Short mmCIF file of C-alpha atoms and ligand atoms in Angstrom, two decimals:
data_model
loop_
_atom_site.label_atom_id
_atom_site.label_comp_id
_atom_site.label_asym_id
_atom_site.label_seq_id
_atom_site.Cartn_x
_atom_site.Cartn_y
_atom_site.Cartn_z
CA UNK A 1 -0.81 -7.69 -8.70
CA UNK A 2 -0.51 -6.50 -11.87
CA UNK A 3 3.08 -5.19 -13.63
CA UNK A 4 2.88 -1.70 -14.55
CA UNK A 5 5.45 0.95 -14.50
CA UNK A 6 2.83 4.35 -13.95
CA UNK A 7 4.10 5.84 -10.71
CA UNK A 8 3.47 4.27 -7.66
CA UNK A 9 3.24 6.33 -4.47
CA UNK A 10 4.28 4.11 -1.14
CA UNK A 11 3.63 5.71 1.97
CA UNK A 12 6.27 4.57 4.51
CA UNK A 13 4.54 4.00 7.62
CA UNK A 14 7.36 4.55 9.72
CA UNK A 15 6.20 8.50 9.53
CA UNK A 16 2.91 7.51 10.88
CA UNK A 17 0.99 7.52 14.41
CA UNK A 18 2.26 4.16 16.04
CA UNK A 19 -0.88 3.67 18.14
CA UNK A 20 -2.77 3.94 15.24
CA UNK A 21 -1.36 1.99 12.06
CA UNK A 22 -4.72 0.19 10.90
CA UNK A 23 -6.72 4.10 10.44
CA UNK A 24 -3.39 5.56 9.24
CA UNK A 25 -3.19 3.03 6.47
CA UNK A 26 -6.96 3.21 5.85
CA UNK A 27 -6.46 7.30 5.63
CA UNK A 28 -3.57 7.18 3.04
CA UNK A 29 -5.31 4.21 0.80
CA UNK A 30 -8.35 6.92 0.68
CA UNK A 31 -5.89 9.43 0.00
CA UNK A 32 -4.32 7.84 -3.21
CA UNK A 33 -1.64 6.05 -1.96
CA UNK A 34 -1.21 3.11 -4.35
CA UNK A 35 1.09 0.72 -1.94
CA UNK A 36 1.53 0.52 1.86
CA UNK A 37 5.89 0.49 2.35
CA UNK A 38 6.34 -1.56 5.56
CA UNK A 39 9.64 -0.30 7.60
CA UNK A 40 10.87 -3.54 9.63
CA UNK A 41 13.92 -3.36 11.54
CA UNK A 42 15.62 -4.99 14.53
CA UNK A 43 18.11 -3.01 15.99
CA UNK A 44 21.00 -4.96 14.37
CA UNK A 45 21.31 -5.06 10.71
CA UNK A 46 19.87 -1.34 11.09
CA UNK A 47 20.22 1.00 14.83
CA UNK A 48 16.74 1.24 15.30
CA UNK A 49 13.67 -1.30 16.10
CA UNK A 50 9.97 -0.93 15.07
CA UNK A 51 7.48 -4.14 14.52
CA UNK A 52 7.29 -7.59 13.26
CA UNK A 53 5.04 -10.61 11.82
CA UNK A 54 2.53 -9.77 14.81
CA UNK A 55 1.98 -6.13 13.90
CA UNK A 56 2.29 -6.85 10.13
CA UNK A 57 -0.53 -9.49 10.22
CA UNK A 58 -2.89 -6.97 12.26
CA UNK A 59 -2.62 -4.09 9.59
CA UNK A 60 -3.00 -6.54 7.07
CA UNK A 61 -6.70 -6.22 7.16
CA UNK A 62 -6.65 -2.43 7.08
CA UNK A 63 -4.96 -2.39 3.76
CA UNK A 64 -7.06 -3.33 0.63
CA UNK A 65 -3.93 -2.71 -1.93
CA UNK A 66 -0.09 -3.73 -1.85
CA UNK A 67 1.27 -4.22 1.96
CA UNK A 68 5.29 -4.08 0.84
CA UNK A 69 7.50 -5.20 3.65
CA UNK A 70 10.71 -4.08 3.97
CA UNK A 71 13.23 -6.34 5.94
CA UNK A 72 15.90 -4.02 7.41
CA UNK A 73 16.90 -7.39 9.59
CA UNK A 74 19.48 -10.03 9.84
CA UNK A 75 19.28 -12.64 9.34
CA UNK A 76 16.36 -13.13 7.04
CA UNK A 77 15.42 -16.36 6.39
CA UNK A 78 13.76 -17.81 9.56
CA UNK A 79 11.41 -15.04 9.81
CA UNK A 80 10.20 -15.03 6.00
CA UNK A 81 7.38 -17.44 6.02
CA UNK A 82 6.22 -15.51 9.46
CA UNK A 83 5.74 -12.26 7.39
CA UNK A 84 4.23 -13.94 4.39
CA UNK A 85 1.69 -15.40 6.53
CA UNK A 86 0.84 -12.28 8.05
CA UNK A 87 -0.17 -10.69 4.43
CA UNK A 88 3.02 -9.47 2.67
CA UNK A 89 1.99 -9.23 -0.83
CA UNK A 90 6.26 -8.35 -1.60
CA UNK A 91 9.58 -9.12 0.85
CA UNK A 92 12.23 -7.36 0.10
CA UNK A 93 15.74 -8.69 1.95
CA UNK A 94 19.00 -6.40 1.53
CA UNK A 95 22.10 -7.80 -0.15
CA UNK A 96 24.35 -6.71 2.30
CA UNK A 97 21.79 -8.83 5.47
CA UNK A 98 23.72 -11.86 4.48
CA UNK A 99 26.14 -14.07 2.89
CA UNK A 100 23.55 -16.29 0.85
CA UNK A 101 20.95 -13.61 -0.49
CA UNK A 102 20.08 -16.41 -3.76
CA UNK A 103 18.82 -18.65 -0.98
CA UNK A 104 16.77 -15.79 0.66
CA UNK A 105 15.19 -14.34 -2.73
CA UNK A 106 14.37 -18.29 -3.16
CA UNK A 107 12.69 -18.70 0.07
CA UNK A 108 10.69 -15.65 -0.51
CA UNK A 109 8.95 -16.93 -3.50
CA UNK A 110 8.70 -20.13 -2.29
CA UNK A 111 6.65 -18.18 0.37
CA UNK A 112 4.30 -17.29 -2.20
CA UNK A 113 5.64 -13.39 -1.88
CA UNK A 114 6.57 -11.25 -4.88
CA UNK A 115 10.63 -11.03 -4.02
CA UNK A 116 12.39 -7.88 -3.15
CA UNK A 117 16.10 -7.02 -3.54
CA UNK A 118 17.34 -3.62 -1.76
CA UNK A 119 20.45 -1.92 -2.21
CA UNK A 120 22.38 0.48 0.15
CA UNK A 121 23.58 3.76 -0.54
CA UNK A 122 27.25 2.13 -0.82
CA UNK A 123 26.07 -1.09 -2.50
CA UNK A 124 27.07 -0.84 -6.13
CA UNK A 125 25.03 -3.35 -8.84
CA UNK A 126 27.93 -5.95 -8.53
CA UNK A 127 25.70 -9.14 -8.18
CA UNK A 128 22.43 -8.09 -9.01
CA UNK A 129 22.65 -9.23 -12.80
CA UNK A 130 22.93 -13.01 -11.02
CA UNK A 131 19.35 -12.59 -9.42
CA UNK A 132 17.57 -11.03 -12.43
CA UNK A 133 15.35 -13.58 -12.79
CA UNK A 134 14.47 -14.59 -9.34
CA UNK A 135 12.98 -10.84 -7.78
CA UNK A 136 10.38 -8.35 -8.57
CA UNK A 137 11.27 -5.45 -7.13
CA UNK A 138 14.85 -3.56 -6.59
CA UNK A 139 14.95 -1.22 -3.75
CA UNK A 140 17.73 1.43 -4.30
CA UNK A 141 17.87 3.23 -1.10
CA UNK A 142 18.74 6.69 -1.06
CA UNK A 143 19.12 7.07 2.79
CA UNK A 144 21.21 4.59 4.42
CA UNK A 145 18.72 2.48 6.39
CA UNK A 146 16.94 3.18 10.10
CA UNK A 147 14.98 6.24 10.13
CA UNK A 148 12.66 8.54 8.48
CA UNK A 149 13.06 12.15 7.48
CA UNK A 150 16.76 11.94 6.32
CA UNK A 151 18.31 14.02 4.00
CA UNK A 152 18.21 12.62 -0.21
CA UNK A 153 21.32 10.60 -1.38
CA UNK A 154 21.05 10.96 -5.02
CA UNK A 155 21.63 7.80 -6.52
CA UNK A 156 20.16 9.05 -10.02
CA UNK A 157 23.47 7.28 -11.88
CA UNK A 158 22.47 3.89 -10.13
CA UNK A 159 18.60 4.07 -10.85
CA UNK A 160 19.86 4.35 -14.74
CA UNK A 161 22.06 1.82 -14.68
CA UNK A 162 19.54 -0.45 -13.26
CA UNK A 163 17.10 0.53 -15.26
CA UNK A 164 19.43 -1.17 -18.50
CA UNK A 165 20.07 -4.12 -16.52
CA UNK A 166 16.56 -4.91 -16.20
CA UNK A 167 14.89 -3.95 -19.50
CA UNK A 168 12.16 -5.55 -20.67
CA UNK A 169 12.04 -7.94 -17.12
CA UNK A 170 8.77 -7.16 -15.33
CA UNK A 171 10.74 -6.05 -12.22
CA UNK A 172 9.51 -2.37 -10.64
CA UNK A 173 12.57 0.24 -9.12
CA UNK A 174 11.66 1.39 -5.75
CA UNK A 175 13.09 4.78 -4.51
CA UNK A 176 13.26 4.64 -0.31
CA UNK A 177 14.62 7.67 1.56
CA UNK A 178 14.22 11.51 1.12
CA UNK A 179 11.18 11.42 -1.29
CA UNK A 180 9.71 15.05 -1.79
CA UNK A 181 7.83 17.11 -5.03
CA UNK A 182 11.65 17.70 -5.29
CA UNK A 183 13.58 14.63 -5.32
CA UNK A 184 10.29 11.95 -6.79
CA UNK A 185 11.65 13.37 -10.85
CA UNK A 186 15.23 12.52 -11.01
CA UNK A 187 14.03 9.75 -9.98
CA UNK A 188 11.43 9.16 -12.01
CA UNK A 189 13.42 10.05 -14.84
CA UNK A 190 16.05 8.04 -14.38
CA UNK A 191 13.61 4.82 -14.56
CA UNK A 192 11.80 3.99 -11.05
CA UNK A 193 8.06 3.35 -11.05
CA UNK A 194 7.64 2.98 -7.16
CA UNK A 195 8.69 6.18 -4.67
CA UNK A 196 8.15 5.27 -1.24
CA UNK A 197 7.61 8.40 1.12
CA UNK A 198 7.46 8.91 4.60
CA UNK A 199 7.58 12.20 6.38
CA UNK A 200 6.84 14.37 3.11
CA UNK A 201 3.56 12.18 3.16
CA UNK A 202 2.52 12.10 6.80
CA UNK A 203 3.86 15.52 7.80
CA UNK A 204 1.06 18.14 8.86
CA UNK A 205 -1.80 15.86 9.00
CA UNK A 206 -3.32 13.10 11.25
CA UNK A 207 -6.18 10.50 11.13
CA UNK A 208 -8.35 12.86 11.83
CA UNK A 209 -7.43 15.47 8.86
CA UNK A 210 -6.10 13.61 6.56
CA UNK A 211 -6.62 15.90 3.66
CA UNK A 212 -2.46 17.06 3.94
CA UNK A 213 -2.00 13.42 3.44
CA UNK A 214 -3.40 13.36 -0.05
CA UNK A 215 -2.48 16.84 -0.81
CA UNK A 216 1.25 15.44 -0.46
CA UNK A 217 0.50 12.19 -2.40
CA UNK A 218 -0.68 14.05 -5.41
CA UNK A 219 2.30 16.76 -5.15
CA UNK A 220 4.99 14.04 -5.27
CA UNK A 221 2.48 12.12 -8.01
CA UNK A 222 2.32 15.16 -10.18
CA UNK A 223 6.37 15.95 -9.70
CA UNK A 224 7.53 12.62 -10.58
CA UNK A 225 4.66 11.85 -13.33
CA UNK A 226 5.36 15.91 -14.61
CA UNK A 227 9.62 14.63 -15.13
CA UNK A 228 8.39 11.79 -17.27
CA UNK A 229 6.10 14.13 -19.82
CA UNK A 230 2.39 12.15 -18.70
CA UNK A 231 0.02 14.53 -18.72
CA UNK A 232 -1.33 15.18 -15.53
C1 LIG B 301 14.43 4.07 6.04
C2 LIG B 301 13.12 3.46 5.64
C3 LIG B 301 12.28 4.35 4.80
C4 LIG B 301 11.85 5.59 5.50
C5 LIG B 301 11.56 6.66 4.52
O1 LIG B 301 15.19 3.16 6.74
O2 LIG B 301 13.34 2.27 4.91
O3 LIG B 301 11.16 3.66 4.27
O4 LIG B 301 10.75 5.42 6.31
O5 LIG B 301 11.25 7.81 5.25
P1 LIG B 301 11.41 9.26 4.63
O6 LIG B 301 10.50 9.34 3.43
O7 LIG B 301 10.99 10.14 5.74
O8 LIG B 301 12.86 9.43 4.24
ZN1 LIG B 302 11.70 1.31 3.71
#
């Protein structure tokens, strides 16, 4: 993987046919989406339950880019090397899953996964200038955590802040929850490089038409790369 900051778009498979992840994830690559986002959760650190290592490792070989997995669990740490094994290229652990999040952000590199750090709606950046140098990826989410098609929680003010912190670090701003051609510029503008999209990606079209899929890819592309002035 290589560090850039261009706009990423990150499907969120959560908004996609269940029965069907390995073609879904084939029919978004082919549509333009640059990373697959995904959505793990276990009905306890979040109040809803989708997949684990098992379903991970058998998409794994459907995606030929970035699978990012998102950890909406606690605890973290005994089920870390089971999801790097299946494929993760990144693991990203909340703050708030635990007491010891240094130890998990350690274990996930020591996986041999790129390290992931998300934040809550209510999470503030208290703590994150401690971990600067062991993640590569922040996850600000603007839903609070467990299911798709939410409404936006602008967390513009954050995103900047962040931004500051990080500087010249090679470490890429995720944007999860309530991504649309409306919401994908203020937060683009305000400094993140990787919008992950669910239901304004997968709405309207299926495996087999697919063409909404990248029709929606490109609109949130165009909005978000439109806010920072790249021609498009
Ligand atoms: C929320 C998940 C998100 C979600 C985004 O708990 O982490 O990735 O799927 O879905 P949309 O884009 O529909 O808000
Ligand atoms: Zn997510």
């Amino acid at each position: 993987m290589r560090f850039s900051r261009d706009i990423k778009i990150a499907p969120s498979i959560l908004a996609a046919d269940f029965a069907n992840f390995g073609a879904e994830c084939r029919a978004v690559e082919d549509q333009g989406a640059d990373w697959i986002h995904v959505d793990v959760m276990d009905g306890h650190f979040v109040p809803n339950i989708t997949f684990g290592p098992a379903t991970c490792a058998a998409i794994r070989p459907h995606i030929r880019g970035v699978m990012d997995v998102h950890l909406m669990i606690s605890p973290v740490d005994a089920y870390i090397d089971g999801f790097a094994k299946a494929g993760a290229d990144i693991i990203t652990a909340h703050i708030e899953a635990g007491p010891h999040i240094h130890r998990t952000l350690q274990a996930i590199r020591a996986s041999g996964a790129k390290a992931g750090l998300a934040l809550n709606p209510g999470t503030g950046l208290d703590g994150v200038e401690n971990l600067l140098d062991m993640i590569d990826l922040v996850c600000v989410m603007t839903v609070n955590p467990g299911f798709g098609g939410q409404a936006f929680i602008d967390m513009s003010d954050k995103v900047a802040r962040l931004r500051a912190l990080i500087g010249a670090r090679p470490i890429h701003i995720e944007i999860d929850g309530g991504i649309t051609p409306e919401t994908a510029p203020l937060m683009a503008r305000a400094g993140a490089d990787v919008l992950v999209a669910g239901s304004a990606v997968f709405k309207g079209g299926s495996v087999a038409d697919p063409a909404p899929y990248g029709a929606q890819i490109r609109a949130i592309r165009a909005a978000a790369e439109g806010a920072l002035g790249v021609a498009v």
